[in-house]
Short mmCIF file of N, CA, C and O in Angstrom, two decimals:
data_model
loop_
_atom_site.label_atom_id
_atom_site.label_comp_id
_atom_site.label_asym_id
_atom_site.label_seq_id
_atom_site.Cartn_x
_atom_site.Cartn_y
_atom_site.Cartn_z
N MET A 165 2.63 -6.51 -22.29
CA MET A 165 2.68 -5.09 -22.07
C MET A 165 2.32 -4.75 -20.61
O MET A 165 2.93 -3.88 -20.03
N TYR A 166 1.35 -5.44 -20.02
CA TYR A 166 0.98 -5.21 -18.63
C TYR A 166 1.39 -6.40 -17.78
O TYR A 166 1.22 -7.54 -18.19
N LEU A 167 1.89 -6.12 -16.61
CA LEU A 167 2.18 -7.15 -15.62
C LEU A 167 1.43 -6.79 -14.35
O LEU A 167 1.30 -5.61 -14.02
N PHE A 168 0.98 -7.80 -13.63
CA PHE A 168 0.26 -7.59 -12.38
C PHE A 168 0.73 -8.63 -11.38
O PHE A 168 -0.02 -9.50 -10.95
N PRO A 169 2.04 -8.56 -11.01
CA PRO A 169 2.58 -9.61 -10.14
C PRO A 169 2.09 -9.50 -8.70
O PRO A 169 1.87 -8.42 -8.18
N CYS A 170 1.97 -10.67 -8.10
CA CYS A 170 1.67 -10.76 -6.67
C CYS A 170 3.00 -10.65 -5.93
O CYS A 170 3.97 -11.28 -6.33
N ILE A 171 3.05 -9.83 -4.89
CA ILE A 171 4.27 -9.70 -4.11
C ILE A 171 3.99 -10.10 -2.66
O ILE A 171 2.91 -9.84 -2.14
N ASN A 172 4.95 -10.76 -2.06
CA ASN A 172 4.86 -11.08 -0.64
C ASN A 172 5.47 -9.93 0.14
O ASN A 172 6.61 -9.54 -0.13
N ILE A 173 4.72 -9.38 1.05
CA ILE A 173 5.21 -8.27 1.87
C ILE A 173 5.30 -8.76 3.30
O ILE A 173 4.30 -9.19 3.87
N PRO A 174 6.51 -8.72 3.87
CA PRO A 174 6.68 -9.21 5.25
C PRO A 174 5.86 -8.40 6.25
O PRO A 174 5.57 -7.21 6.04
N GLN A 175 5.49 -9.04 7.34
CA GLN A 175 4.68 -8.39 8.38
C GLN A 175 5.36 -7.12 8.90
O GLN A 175 4.69 -6.13 9.19
N LYS A 176 6.67 -7.15 9.00
CA LYS A 176 7.40 -5.96 9.47
C LYS A 176 7.19 -4.77 8.51
O LYS A 176 7.04 -3.63 8.95
N ALA A 177 7.14 -5.02 7.22
CA ALA A 177 6.89 -3.96 6.23
C ALA A 177 5.43 -3.51 6.29
O ALA A 177 5.14 -2.33 6.13
N ILE A 178 4.52 -4.45 6.53
CA ILE A 178 3.11 -4.09 6.67
C ILE A 178 2.94 -3.16 7.87
O ILE A 178 2.22 -2.16 7.79
N ALA A 179 3.62 -3.46 8.97
CA ALA A 179 3.55 -2.60 10.15
C ALA A 179 4.13 -1.21 9.85
O ALA A 179 3.58 -0.19 10.28
N ALA A 180 5.23 -1.15 9.09
CA ALA A 180 5.83 0.14 8.72
C ALA A 180 4.87 0.93 7.83
O ALA A 180 4.75 2.15 7.97
N ALA A 181 4.17 0.24 6.93
CA ALA A 181 3.19 0.90 6.07
C ALA A 181 2.04 1.46 6.89
O ALA A 181 1.61 2.60 6.68
N GLU A 182 1.56 0.67 7.85
CA GLU A 182 0.47 1.13 8.71
C GLU A 182 0.91 2.34 9.53
O GLU A 182 0.14 3.29 9.70
N ALA A 183 2.15 2.35 10.01
CA ALA A 183 2.67 3.49 10.76
C ALA A 183 2.74 4.74 9.88
O ALA A 183 2.57 5.85 10.36
N ALA A 184 2.98 4.53 8.58
CA ALA A 184 3.03 5.64 7.62
C ALA A 184 1.65 5.97 7.06
O ALA A 184 1.52 6.82 6.18
N LYS A 185 0.62 5.27 7.58
CA LYS A 185 -0.78 5.47 7.16
C LYS A 185 -0.95 5.29 5.65
O LYS A 185 -1.57 6.10 4.96
N THR A 186 -0.39 4.19 5.16
CA THR A 186 -0.52 3.86 3.75
C THR A 186 -0.71 2.36 3.59
O THR A 186 -0.35 1.58 4.47
N ALA A 187 -1.28 1.95 2.48
CA ALA A 187 -1.46 0.53 2.19
C ALA A 187 -0.09 -0.11 1.95
O ALA A 187 0.81 0.53 1.41
N PRO A 188 0.08 -1.37 2.35
CA PRO A 188 1.37 -2.02 2.17
C PRO A 188 1.87 -2.03 0.72
O PRO A 188 3.06 -1.83 0.47
N ASP A 189 0.97 -2.24 -0.24
CA ASP A 189 1.43 -2.26 -1.63
C ASP A 189 1.83 -0.86 -2.10
O ASP A 189 2.79 -0.70 -2.85
N ALA A 190 1.17 0.17 -1.61
CA ALA A 190 1.56 1.54 -1.94
C ALA A 190 2.91 1.88 -1.30
O ALA A 190 3.74 2.56 -1.91
N PHE A 191 3.13 1.40 -0.08
CA PHE A 191 4.40 1.57 0.62
C PHE A 191 5.53 0.95 -0.21
O PHE A 191 6.57 1.56 -0.46
N TYR A 192 5.31 -0.26 -0.70
CA TYR A 192 6.28 -0.96 -1.54
C TYR A 192 6.56 -0.16 -2.82
O TYR A 192 7.72 0.05 -3.20
N CYS A 193 5.51 0.28 -3.48
CA CYS A 193 5.65 1.00 -4.74
C CYS A 193 6.41 2.31 -4.56
O CYS A 193 7.25 2.67 -5.39
N LYS A 194 6.14 3.02 -3.47
CA LYS A 194 6.84 4.28 -3.23
C LYS A 194 8.31 4.02 -2.94
O LYS A 194 9.18 4.74 -3.43
N ARG A 195 8.60 2.99 -2.18
CA ARG A 195 10.00 2.64 -1.90
C ARG A 195 10.72 2.24 -3.19
O ARG A 195 11.86 2.61 -3.41
N LEU A 196 10.02 1.50 -4.06
CA LEU A 196 10.59 1.11 -5.35
C LEU A 196 10.91 2.35 -6.18
O LEU A 196 12.00 2.47 -6.74
N LEU A 197 9.99 3.28 -6.26
CA LEU A 197 10.20 4.51 -7.01
C LEU A 197 11.40 5.29 -6.46
O LEU A 197 12.28 5.71 -7.22
N ASN A 198 11.44 5.47 -5.16
CA ASN A 198 12.53 6.24 -4.55
C ASN A 198 13.89 5.58 -4.74
O ASN A 198 14.90 6.26 -4.91
N ALA A 199 13.92 4.26 -4.72
CA ALA A 199 15.19 3.53 -4.82
C ALA A 199 15.68 3.35 -6.25
O ALA A 199 16.88 3.30 -6.49
N THR A 200 14.73 3.25 -7.20
CA THR A 200 15.13 2.86 -8.56
C THR A 200 14.66 3.79 -9.67
O THR A 200 15.14 3.71 -10.78
N GLY A 201 13.65 4.61 -9.37
CA GLY A 201 13.05 5.43 -10.42
C GLY A 201 12.00 4.68 -11.23
O GLY A 201 11.42 5.23 -12.15
N ILE A 202 11.75 3.42 -10.88
CA ILE A 202 10.74 2.62 -11.58
C ILE A 202 9.37 2.95 -11.01
O ILE A 202 9.16 2.89 -9.80
N VAL A 203 8.45 3.30 -11.89
CA VAL A 203 7.10 3.67 -11.48
C VAL A 203 6.16 2.49 -11.72
O VAL A 203 6.07 1.97 -12.84
N VAL A 204 5.48 2.07 -10.66
CA VAL A 204 4.44 1.04 -10.74
C VAL A 204 3.25 1.55 -9.95
O VAL A 204 3.36 2.48 -9.17
N VAL A 205 2.10 0.92 -10.15
CA VAL A 205 0.87 1.34 -9.49
C VAL A 205 0.45 0.27 -8.47
O VAL A 205 0.43 -0.92 -8.81
N PRO A 206 0.12 0.66 -7.24
CA PRO A 206 -0.31 -0.32 -6.24
C PRO A 206 -1.54 -1.10 -6.71
O PRO A 206 -2.46 -0.55 -7.29
N GLY A 207 -1.54 -2.38 -6.42
CA GLY A 207 -2.66 -3.24 -6.79
C GLY A 207 -3.93 -2.94 -6.04
O GLY A 207 -5.01 -3.30 -6.49
N SER A 208 -3.83 -2.26 -4.90
CA SER A 208 -5.02 -1.97 -4.12
C SER A 208 -6.01 -1.10 -4.89
O SER A 208 -7.19 -1.07 -4.57
N GLY A 209 -5.56 -0.44 -5.93
CA GLY A 209 -6.44 0.34 -6.78
C GLY A 209 -7.19 -0.50 -7.80
O GLY A 209 -8.00 0.01 -8.56
N PHE A 210 -6.92 -1.81 -7.81
CA PHE A 210 -7.51 -2.70 -8.81
C PHE A 210 -8.30 -3.84 -8.18
O PHE A 210 -8.43 -4.90 -8.76
N ARG A 211 -8.82 -3.62 -6.98
CA ARG A 211 -9.67 -4.60 -6.29
C ARG A 211 -8.99 -5.95 -6.11
O ARG A 211 -9.57 -6.99 -6.40
N GLN A 212 -7.77 -5.94 -5.61
CA GLN A 212 -7.10 -7.22 -5.35
C GLN A 212 -7.80 -7.95 -4.21
O GLN A 212 -8.52 -7.34 -3.42
N VAL A 213 -7.60 -9.22 -4.13
CA VAL A 213 -8.18 -10.04 -3.08
C VAL A 213 -7.63 -9.55 -1.73
O VAL A 213 -6.42 -9.38 -1.59
N PRO A 214 -8.49 -9.31 -0.74
CA PRO A 214 -8.00 -8.85 0.57
C PRO A 214 -6.91 -9.78 1.12
O PRO A 214 -7.01 -11.00 1.02
N GLY A 215 -5.87 -9.16 1.67
CA GLY A 215 -4.77 -9.92 2.23
C GLY A 215 -3.70 -10.31 1.22
O GLY A 215 -2.73 -10.95 1.57
N THR A 216 -3.89 -9.92 -0.05
CA THR A 216 -2.86 -10.15 -1.07
C THR A 216 -2.36 -8.80 -1.54
O THR A 216 -3.06 -7.78 -1.42
N TRP A 217 -1.16 -8.78 -2.07
CA TRP A 217 -0.54 -7.52 -2.50
C TRP A 217 0.02 -7.68 -3.90
O TRP A 217 0.62 -8.70 -4.22
N HIS A 218 -0.19 -6.68 -4.71
CA HIS A 218 0.24 -6.68 -6.11
C HIS A 218 0.70 -5.28 -6.49
O HIS A 218 0.46 -4.32 -5.78
N PHE A 219 1.30 -5.20 -7.65
CA PHE A 219 1.46 -3.90 -8.30
C PHE A 219 1.24 -4.10 -9.79
O PHE A 219 1.37 -5.21 -10.31
N ARG A 220 0.87 -3.04 -10.45
CA ARG A 220 0.65 -3.09 -11.89
C ARG A 220 1.80 -2.35 -12.56
O ARG A 220 2.18 -1.26 -12.14
N CYS A 221 2.32 -2.96 -13.59
CA CYS A 221 3.45 -2.41 -14.32
C CYS A 221 3.11 -2.41 -15.80
O CYS A 221 2.61 -3.40 -16.33
N THR A 222 3.37 -1.32 -16.46
CA THR A 222 3.20 -1.22 -17.90
C THR A 222 4.58 -1.11 -18.52
O THR A 222 5.34 -0.21 -18.16
N ILE A 223 4.91 -2.01 -19.40
CA ILE A 223 6.24 -2.01 -20.01
C ILE A 223 6.12 -1.46 -21.43
O ILE A 223 5.48 -2.07 -22.29
N LEU A 224 6.76 -0.31 -21.64
CA LEU A 224 6.72 0.34 -22.94
C LEU A 224 8.12 0.59 -23.49
O LEU A 224 8.30 1.41 -24.38
N LEU A 225 9.10 -0.11 -22.95
CA LEU A 225 10.48 0.05 -23.37
C LEU A 225 10.80 -0.81 -24.58
O LEU A 225 10.11 -1.79 -24.87
N ARG A 226 11.91 -0.46 -25.23
CA ARG A 226 12.43 -1.36 -26.26
C ARG A 226 12.83 -2.66 -25.59
O ARG A 226 13.27 -2.66 -24.44
N GLU A 227 12.69 -3.73 -26.29
CA GLU A 227 12.95 -5.05 -25.72
C GLU A 227 14.36 -5.17 -25.13
O GLU A 227 14.56 -5.80 -24.09
N ASP A 228 15.35 -4.54 -25.74
CA ASP A 228 16.72 -4.66 -25.25
C ASP A 228 16.94 -3.93 -23.92
O ASP A 228 17.93 -4.16 -23.23
N LYS A 229 16.02 -3.08 -23.51
CA LYS A 229 16.12 -2.35 -22.24
C LYS A 229 15.48 -3.11 -21.07
O LYS A 229 15.72 -2.79 -19.91
N ILE A 230 14.65 -4.10 -21.36
CA ILE A 230 13.90 -4.80 -20.32
C ILE A 230 14.80 -5.52 -19.31
O ILE A 230 14.55 -5.43 -18.11
N PRO A 231 15.86 -6.23 -19.73
CA PRO A 231 16.69 -6.91 -18.72
C PRO A 231 17.25 -5.98 -17.65
O PRO A 231 17.30 -6.35 -16.47
N ALA A 232 17.65 -4.78 -18.01
CA ALA A 232 18.18 -3.84 -17.01
C ALA A 232 17.11 -3.44 -16.00
O ALA A 232 17.39 -3.34 -14.80
N ILE A 233 15.89 -3.24 -16.46
CA ILE A 233 14.79 -2.88 -15.56
C ILE A 233 14.48 -4.06 -14.64
O ILE A 233 14.28 -3.89 -13.43
N VAL A 234 14.44 -5.26 -15.20
CA VAL A 234 14.17 -6.44 -14.38
C VAL A 234 15.26 -6.60 -13.32
O VAL A 234 14.96 -6.92 -12.16
N ASN A 235 16.51 -6.36 -13.68
CA ASN A 235 17.60 -6.45 -12.70
C ASN A 235 17.44 -5.42 -11.58
O ASN A 235 17.64 -5.74 -10.40
N ARG A 236 17.08 -4.19 -11.92
CA ARG A 236 16.87 -3.15 -10.90
C ARG A 236 15.72 -3.53 -9.98
O ARG A 236 15.81 -3.36 -8.76
N LEU A 237 14.65 -4.04 -10.54
CA LEU A 237 13.49 -4.47 -9.75
C LEU A 237 13.88 -5.63 -8.83
O LEU A 237 13.53 -5.64 -7.65
N THR A 238 14.62 -6.58 -9.35
CA THR A 238 15.05 -7.73 -8.57
C THR A 238 15.93 -7.31 -7.41
O THR A 238 15.75 -7.76 -6.27
N GLU A 239 16.90 -6.45 -7.68
CA GLU A 239 17.80 -5.98 -6.62
C GLU A 239 17.03 -5.20 -5.55
O GLU A 239 17.29 -5.36 -4.36
N PHE A 240 16.08 -4.37 -5.98
CA PHE A 240 15.26 -3.64 -5.00
C PHE A 240 14.50 -4.62 -4.13
O PHE A 240 14.46 -4.49 -2.91
N HIS A 241 13.84 -5.60 -4.75
CA HIS A 241 13.01 -6.53 -3.99
C HIS A 241 13.86 -7.30 -2.97
O HIS A 241 13.44 -7.47 -1.82
N LYS A 242 15.03 -7.75 -3.38
CA LYS A 242 15.92 -8.45 -2.44
C LYS A 242 16.27 -7.54 -1.27
O LYS A 242 16.24 -7.97 -0.11
N SER A 243 16.60 -6.30 -1.55
CA SER A 243 16.96 -5.34 -0.51
C SER A 243 15.77 -5.06 0.42
O SER A 243 15.93 -5.01 1.65
N PHE A 244 14.60 -4.89 -0.15
CA PHE A 244 13.38 -4.65 0.62
C PHE A 244 13.11 -5.83 1.56
O PHE A 244 12.82 -5.65 2.75
N MET A 245 13.21 -7.03 1.03
CA MET A 245 12.95 -8.22 1.84
C MET A 245 13.99 -8.36 2.95
O MET A 245 13.65 -8.72 4.06
N ASP A 246 15.25 -8.05 2.66
CA ASP A 246 16.29 -8.11 3.68
C ASP A 246 16.01 -7.09 4.78
O ASP A 246 16.16 -7.39 5.98
N GLU A 247 15.62 -5.89 4.40
CA GLU A 247 15.34 -4.82 5.38
C GLU A 247 14.18 -5.17 6.28
O GLU A 247 14.20 -4.86 7.49
N PHE A 248 13.14 -5.77 5.74
CA PHE A 248 11.92 -6.01 6.50
C PHE A 248 11.70 -7.48 6.86
O PHE A 248 10.60 -7.87 7.23
N ARG A 249 12.76 -8.26 6.78
CA ARG A 249 12.65 -9.69 7.14
C ARG A 249 12.12 -9.81 8.56
O ARG A 249 12.59 -9.12 9.46
N ASP A 250 11.10 -10.64 8.74
CA ASP A 250 10.49 -10.84 10.06
C ASP A 250 11.41 -11.58 10.99
O ASP A 250 12.23 -12.34 10.66
#
């Protein structure tokens, strides 16, 4: 029901987050929401280890809907990484 994946955020995205005066994981989560409509919570609110980035996801969908959400998340992450590749 809950996922708390670790995400790698490129330095270029970390710099963009700092310019926007937000934590890198919050920057990622907001971009995810705007691009896909998927709502997740930044891991920085859960005392993650400094220098690591996570988000928390609660899955409450019917099981047959999960693959579509995973595909949207995967496509977003690929696009995010391509945009901010160092």
